[in-house]
Amino acid sequence: KYIEAVAGASSEAALEEVRLAALGKKGEISALMATLGKMDPEARKAAGAAMNLLRDEIDAALRARKAALSDAALDARLRAEWLDVTLPARPRPRGTIHPVSQVMEELTAIFADMGFSVAEGPQVESDWYNFDALNIPPEHPARQEHDTFFMHRDPNDPRPPHVLRTHTSPVQIRAVVDQGVPLRVIAPGRVYRMDMDQTHTPMFHQVEGIAIDRDISMANLKWTLEEFCRAFFEVDKVELRFRASHFPFTEPSAEVDIRYSNVGGQLRIGEGDKWMEILGSGMMHPKVLAAAGVDPNEWQGFAFGVGIDRIAMLKYGIPDLRAFFESDLRWLRHYGFSA
Ligand code: PHE
């Protein structure tokens, strides 16, 4: 009867119940054994031997069943936890690096090689840094031309008015005030103007660059920009066209175009009959140096502001600026870079 119960026990707990019922202190076999004392010696000898045999049989069955159960438990666990490490991993969606981020990395590396470090300024800028310090006084027409976003402000607010910076040029002032001269820095970042068409978005990117020392000239500016363009566009030859221009914060001033060709959407730099304006530049105006606390009789500097989105479009053949900021996943997958 117990041998059958042992075979039928399907868990270690059930098996333990059988053991207690048979061989436990109050178990049936133990009770039988207790009757041996009242038997006469002959009968005791025979019954004792039979009982020992029975007890040993049950005990052996219990042990065997216990071992079988724990083997089965281990098997089940191994089956449940089986992991096929040779299967290919499930594909996971991966983001891409936005062309603007990619280009910022590239140009930062190129200017770093030429000894420029990176400076930063706030995107919400006081109108003193954005305009006045750059020789754009309150009534100057350039203030209107910049299509500025003004920060809403209570008329009784004692703080100076703030704007979304319309260019990276205010970082010229901040960098000089913070770091002094001589100085070579670039300042890449976001800028804002109320403007929207195929080549304009209300937010776009510029990189400002300045170099200030005791005898800096337009020749240094020209060399720096040409070297930068050769490295950035990865061509041996670039052609830049310096057009005389006007900015309140530079004198003389030049806008710079780069020669390129467009054959069936394939853009090539340094050849062809097309020109794209990519930057404004010039020699820092003495008033700007003075506003930043530097003596313009002792120091000169050149300055430039490059449209980052523009040069990204040119280098990577991206036709529409607006698509840069629409976060269309298909666009990002197509024009983005892998990490
Ligand atoms: N800040 C000018 C712009 O946004 C560009 C510029 C920078 C021009 C530095 C001259 C010197 O249009």
Coordinates of C-alpha atoms and ligand atoms in Angstrom, one line a residue:
K1 CA 0.0 0.0 0.0
Y2 CA 2.8 2.5 0.9
I3 CA 4.8 1.5 -2.1
E4 CA 1.9 2.5 -4.3
A5 CA 1.4 5.7 -2.4
V6 CA 5.1 6.5 -2.9
A7 CA 4.9 6.0 -6.7
G8 CA 1.8 8.2 -6.8
A9 CA 3.3 11.1 -4.9
S10 CA 3.8 13.9 -7.4
S11 CA 5.6 16.4 -5.3
E12 CA 8.2 16.3 -2.5
A13 CA 5.5 17.6 -0.1
A14 CA 3.2 14.7 -1.0
L15 CA 6.1 12.3 -0.6
E16 CA 6.8 13.7 2.9
E17 CA 3.2 13.0 3.9
V18 CA 3.5 9.4 2.9
R19 CA 6.7 9.1 4.8
L20 CA 5.1 10.5 8.0
A21 CA 2.1 8.2 7.6
A22 CA 4.3 5.2 7.3
L23 CA 7.6 5.8 9.1
G24 CA 6.9 8.9 11.2
K25 CA 6.9 8.6 15.0
K26 CA 3.1 8.2 14.8
G27 CA 3.2 6.3 11.5
E28 CA 1.6 2.9 10.9
I29 CA 4.9 1.0 10.6
S30 CA 6.3 2.6 13.7
A31 CA 3.1 1.6 15.6
L32 CA 3.5 -2.0 14.3
M33 CA 7.1 -2.0 15.5
A34 CA 5.9 -0.9 19.0
T35 CA 3.9 -4.1 19.2
L36 CA 7.1 -6.2 19.0
G37 CA 7.8 -5.6 22.7
K38 CA 4.7 -7.5 23.8
M39 CA 5.5 -10.6 21.6
D40 CA 7.2 -13.7 22.8
P41 CA 10.9 -14.0 21.7
E42 CA 10.2 -16.5 18.8
A43 CA 7.4 -14.5 17.3
R44 CA 9.3 -11.2 17.8
K45 CA 12.2 -12.5 15.9
A46 CA 10.2 -13.4 12.9
A47 CA 7.9 -10.4 13.0
G48 CA 10.9 -8.1 13.6
A49 CA 12.7 -9.3 10.6
A50 CA 9.6 -8.9 8.4
M51 CA 9.0 -5.4 9.7
N52 CA 12.6 -4.3 9.2
L53 CA 12.4 -5.6 5.7
L54 CA 9.1 -3.7 5.1
R55 CA 10.5 -0.5 6.6
D56 CA 13.7 -0.7 4.5
E57 CA 11.6 -1.3 1.4
I58 CA 9.4 1.7 2.0
D59 CA 12.4 3.8 2.9
A60 CA 14.2 2.8 -0.3
A61 CA 11.1 3.6 -2.4
L62 CA 10.8 6.9 -0.7
R63 CA 14.4 7.8 -1.5
A64 CA 14.2 6.7 -5.1
R65 CA 11.0 8.6 -5.6
K66 CA 12.5 11.7 -4.0
A67 CA 15.5 11.5 -6.3
A68 CA 13.3 11.1 -9.3
L69 CA 11.1 14.1 -8.3
S70 CA 14.1 16.4 -7.9
D71 CA 15.6 15.3 -11.2
A72 CA 12.3 16.0 -12.9
A73 CA 12.2 19.4 -11.2
L74 CA 15.7 20.2 -12.5
D75 CA 14.8 19.1 -16.0
A76 CA 11.7 21.3 -16.0
R77 CA 13.8 24.2 -14.8
L78 CA 16.4 23.7 -17.5
R79 CA 13.7 23.4 -20.2
A80 CA 12.1 26.6 -18.9
E81 CA 15.3 28.6 -18.7
W82 CA 16.8 27.3 -22.0
L83 CA 18.2 30.2 -24.0
D84 CA 19.4 29.8 -27.5
V85 CA 22.4 32.1 -27.7
T86 CA 22.9 31.3 -31.4
L87 CA 19.6 33.0 -32.4
P88 CA 20.0 36.4 -34.0
A89 CA 19.0 39.3 -31.7
R90 CA 15.6 41.0 -32.3
P91 CA 16.2 44.2 -34.3
R92 CA 15.9 47.4 -32.2
P93 CA 15.0 50.7 -33.8
R94 CA 18.0 53.1 -33.8
G95 CA 18.0 56.8 -34.1
T96 CA 20.3 58.7 -36.4
I97 CA 22.4 61.8 -36.0
H98 CA 20.7 64.9 -37.4
P99 CA 22.7 66.5 -40.2
V100 CA 23.0 69.8 -38.2
S101 CA 24.5 67.9 -35.3
Q102 CA 26.8 66.1 -37.6
V103 CA 28.0 69.3 -39.3
M104 CA 28.5 71.0 -35.9
E105 CA 30.8 68.2 -34.9
E106 CA 32.7 68.4 -38.2
L107 CA 33.2 72.1 -38.1
T108 CA 34.2 72.1 -34.4
A109 CA 36.9 69.6 -35.2
I110 CA 38.2 71.5 -38.1
F111 CA 38.4 74.8 -36.2
A112 CA 39.9 73.1 -33.2
D113 CA 42.7 72.0 -35.5
M114 CA 43.2 75.7 -36.3
G115 CA 43.4 76.7 -32.6
F116 CA 39.8 77.8 -32.1
S117 CA 38.0 76.8 -28.9
V118 CA 34.2 76.7 -28.5
A119 CA 32.3 79.4 -26.7
E120 CA 28.6 79.5 -25.9
G121 CA 25.9 82.1 -25.1
P122 CA 22.2 82.1 -24.2
Q123 CA 19.5 81.8 -26.8
V124 CA 17.4 84.2 -24.9
E125 CA 19.7 87.2 -25.0
S126 CA 19.5 90.8 -23.7
D127 CA 19.1 93.3 -26.4
W128 CA 22.3 94.9 -25.3
Y129 CA 24.4 91.9 -26.3
N130 CA 22.3 91.1 -29.4
F131 CA 22.3 94.7 -30.7
D132 CA 23.8 97.6 -28.7
A133 CA 27.2 96.1 -28.0
L134 CA 27.4 95.2 -31.6
N135 CA 27.0 98.8 -32.7
I136 CA 23.3 98.4 -33.5
P137 CA 21.7 101.2 -31.5
P138 CA 17.9 101.3 -30.8
E139 CA 17.0 103.3 -33.9
H140 CA 19.3 101.4 -36.3
P141 CA 17.4 100.0 -39.3
A142 CA 19.2 96.6 -38.9
R143 CA 17.0 96.1 -35.8
Q144 CA 14.0 96.0 -38.1
E145 CA 15.8 93.9 -40.7
H146 CA 16.5 91.2 -38.2
D147 CA 12.7 90.4 -37.8
T148 CA 13.3 89.9 -34.1
F149 CA 11.3 87.8 -31.7
F150 CA 10.9 89.9 -28.6
M151 CA 10.3 88.2 -25.2
H152 CA 7.0 89.3 -23.8
R153 CA 7.5 91.7 -21.0
D154 CA 5.4 93.6 -18.5
P155 CA 5.9 97.4 -19.1
N156 CA 6.9 97.8 -15.4
D157 CA 9.4 95.0 -15.5
P158 CA 12.7 96.6 -14.4
R159 CA 14.8 93.9 -16.2
P160 CA 16.3 94.9 -19.6
P161 CA 14.4 93.7 -22.6
H162 CA 15.3 90.3 -24.0
V163 CA 15.1 88.8 -27.5
L164 CA 15.6 85.4 -29.1
R165 CA 19.1 86.1 -30.4
T166 CA 19.0 86.9 -34.1
H167 CA 22.6 85.8 -34.7
T168 CA 25.5 84.3 -32.9
S169 CA 27.4 87.6 -32.9
P170 CA 26.5 88.4 -29.2
V171 CA 28.8 85.5 -28.3
Q172 CA 31.6 87.6 -29.7
I173 CA 31.1 90.1 -26.8
R174 CA 30.5 87.4 -24.1
A175 CA 33.6 85.5 -25.2
V176 CA 35.9 88.5 -25.1
V177 CA 34.5 89.7 -21.8
D178 CA 34.9 86.2 -20.3
Q179 CA 38.3 85.2 -21.7
G180 CA 40.1 88.4 -22.7
V181 CA 42.5 88.8 -25.6
P182 CA 44.3 87.4 -27.6
L183 CA 41.5 85.0 -28.5
R184 CA 40.3 82.5 -31.0
V185 CA 36.9 81.1 -30.6
I186 CA 33.9 79.7 -32.5
A187 CA 30.4 79.8 -31.2
P188 CA 27.9 77.4 -32.9
G189 CA 24.3 77.6 -32.0
R190 CA 20.6 78.3 -32.7
V191 CA 19.4 81.7 -33.8
Y192 CA 15.9 83.0 -34.5
R193 CA 14.2 85.3 -37.0
M194 CA 10.6 85.7 -38.2
D195 CA 11.1 84.2 -41.6
M196 CA 9.8 81.2 -43.5
D197 CA 10.3 79.9 -47.0
Q198 CA 12.3 77.3 -48.8
T199 CA 15.6 78.7 -47.6
H200 CA 14.5 80.3 -44.3
T201 CA 13.1 78.9 -41.1
P202 CA 12.2 80.9 -37.9
M203 CA 15.0 78.9 -36.1
F204 CA 18.3 78.1 -37.8
H205 CA 22.0 77.6 -37.0
Q206 CA 25.0 79.8 -37.3
V207 CA 28.6 79.4 -36.2
E208 CA 30.3 82.6 -35.2
G209 CA 34.1 82.8 -35.3
I210 CA 36.5 85.5 -34.1
A211 CA 40.2 85.8 -33.9
I212 CA 41.7 88.7 -32.0
D213 CA 45.4 89.5 -31.8
R214 CA 47.8 92.4 -32.4
D215 CA 48.1 92.2 -36.1
I216 CA 45.1 90.4 -37.5
S217 CA 44.0 91.4 -41.0
M218 CA 41.5 90.5 -43.7
A219 CA 44.2 88.2 -45.2
N220 CA 44.0 86.0 -42.1
L221 CA 40.2 85.9 -42.4
K222 CA 40.4 84.9 -46.1
W223 CA 43.0 82.1 -45.4
T224 CA 41.0 80.8 -42.4
L225 CA 37.7 80.6 -44.4
E226 CA 39.3 79.0 -47.4
E227 CA 41.1 76.4 -45.3
F228 CA 37.9 75.7 -43.4
C229 CA 35.9 75.2 -46.6
R230 CA 38.6 72.9 -48.1
A231 CA 38.5 70.7 -45.0
F232 CA 34.8 70.8 -44.6
F233 CA 33.8 70.1 -48.2
E234 CA 36.7 67.7 -48.5
V235 CA 38.0 69.2 -51.8
D236 CA 41.4 70.4 -52.8
K237 CA 40.1 73.5 -54.5
V238 CA 37.4 75.9 -53.3
E239 CA 36.5 79.3 -54.8
L240 CA 35.2 81.9 -52.4
R241 CA 33.9 85.2 -53.6
F242 CA 34.2 88.1 -51.2
R243 CA 31.6 90.8 -51.9
A244 CA 31.9 94.1 -50.2
S245 CA 29.0 94.5 -47.8
H246 CA 27.8 96.2 -44.6
F247 CA 27.4 95.0 -41.1
P248 CA 27.3 97.5 -38.2
F249 CA 29.7 95.4 -36.2
T250 CA 32.4 94.9 -38.9
E251 CA 34.5 97.4 -40.9
P252 CA 35.3 96.6 -43.7
S253 CA 32.6 93.9 -44.2
A254 CA 32.2 91.2 -46.7
E255 CA 29.6 88.6 -47.6
V256 CA 31.1 85.4 -48.9
D257 CA 29.8 83.1 -51.6
I258 CA 31.1 79.7 -52.6
R259 CA 31.2 78.4 -56.1
Y260 CA 29.3 75.1 -56.8
S261 CA 27.6 73.2 -59.6
N262 CA 24.3 71.4 -59.5
V263 CA 24.1 68.6 -62.1
G264 CA 20.8 66.7 -61.7
G265 CA 20.8 67.4 -58.0
Q266 CA 24.4 66.3 -57.6
L267 CA 26.2 69.3 -55.9
R268 CA 29.9 69.9 -56.4
I269 CA 32.0 72.5 -54.6
G270 CA 34.7 74.4 -56.4
E271 CA 33.4 74.1 -59.9
G272 CA 30.4 75.2 -62.0
D273 CA 28.7 78.5 -62.4
K274 CA 26.5 78.8 -59.3
W275 CA 27.3 80.8 -56.1
M276 CA 25.7 80.3 -52.7
E277 CA 26.1 82.9 -50.0
I278 CA 27.3 81.0 -46.9
L279 CA 28.5 83.7 -44.5
G280 CA 29.0 87.3 -43.4
S281 CA 32.3 88.6 -42.2
G282 CA 34.7 91.4 -41.7
M283 CA 37.1 93.1 -39.3
M284 CA 35.6 93.7 -35.9
H285 CA 34.4 97.3 -35.6
P286 CA 36.5 99.3 -33.1
K287 CA 33.3 100.1 -31.2
V288 CA 32.6 96.4 -30.7
L289 CA 36.1 95.8 -29.3
A290 CA 35.6 98.7 -27.0
A291 CA 32.2 97.5 -25.9
A292 CA 33.9 94.2 -24.9
G293 CA 36.5 96.1 -23.0
V294 CA 39.4 95.8 -25.4
D295 CA 41.5 98.7 -26.7
P296 CA 41.0 98.8 -30.5
N297 CA 44.3 100.7 -30.9
E298 CA 46.2 97.7 -29.7
W299 CA 44.1 94.8 -30.9
Q300 CA 42.3 93.9 -34.1
G301 CA 40.1 91.0 -34.9
F302 CA 38.3 89.3 -37.7
A303 CA 34.8 87.9 -37.3
F304 CA 32.5 85.7 -39.4
G305 CA 29.1 84.1 -39.1
V306 CA 28.4 81.0 -41.2
G307 CA 25.0 79.6 -41.9
I308 CA 25.4 76.0 -40.6
D309 CA 22.2 74.7 -42.3
R310 CA 23.3 76.2 -45.6
I311 CA 26.6 74.4 -45.6
A312 CA 24.9 71.2 -44.5
M313 CA 22.6 71.5 -47.5
L314 CA 25.5 72.1 -49.8
K315 CA 27.7 69.3 -48.5
Y316 CA 25.0 66.6 -48.3
G317 CA 22.8 67.7 -51.2
I318 CA 19.7 68.4 -49.1
P319 CA 17.2 70.5 -51.1
D320 CA 14.7 72.0 -48.6
L321 CA 15.7 73.7 -45.4
R322 CA 12.3 73.4 -43.9
A323 CA 12.6 69.6 -43.9
F324 CA 15.5 69.9 -41.4
F325 CA 13.1 70.8 -38.6
E326 CA 10.0 68.7 -39.4
S327 CA 11.2 65.6 -37.6
D328 CA 10.0 63.3 -40.4
L329 CA 11.4 59.9 -39.6
R330 CA 11.8 59.0 -43.2
W331 CA 13.8 62.2 -43.8
L332 CA 15.9 61.5 -40.7
R333 CA 16.7 58.0 -41.8
H334 CA 17.6 59.2 -45.2
Y335 CA 19.8 62.1 -44.3
G336 CA 20.8 61.2 -40.8
F337 CA 24.1 59.7 -39.8
S338 CA 24.7 56.5 -37.8
A339 CA 26.4 56.9 -34.5
Ligands
PHE1 N1 25.8 88.3 -37.6 C1 25.8 88.4 -39.1 C2 24.4 87.8 -39.6 O1 23.8 87.1 -38.9 C3 26.9 87.6 -39.7 C4 28.2 88.2 -39.4 C5 29.0 87.7 -38.4 C6 28.8 89.2 -40.2 C7 30.2 88.2 -38.0 C8 30.0 89.7 -39.9 C9 30.7 89.2 -38.8 O2 24.0 88.0 -40.6

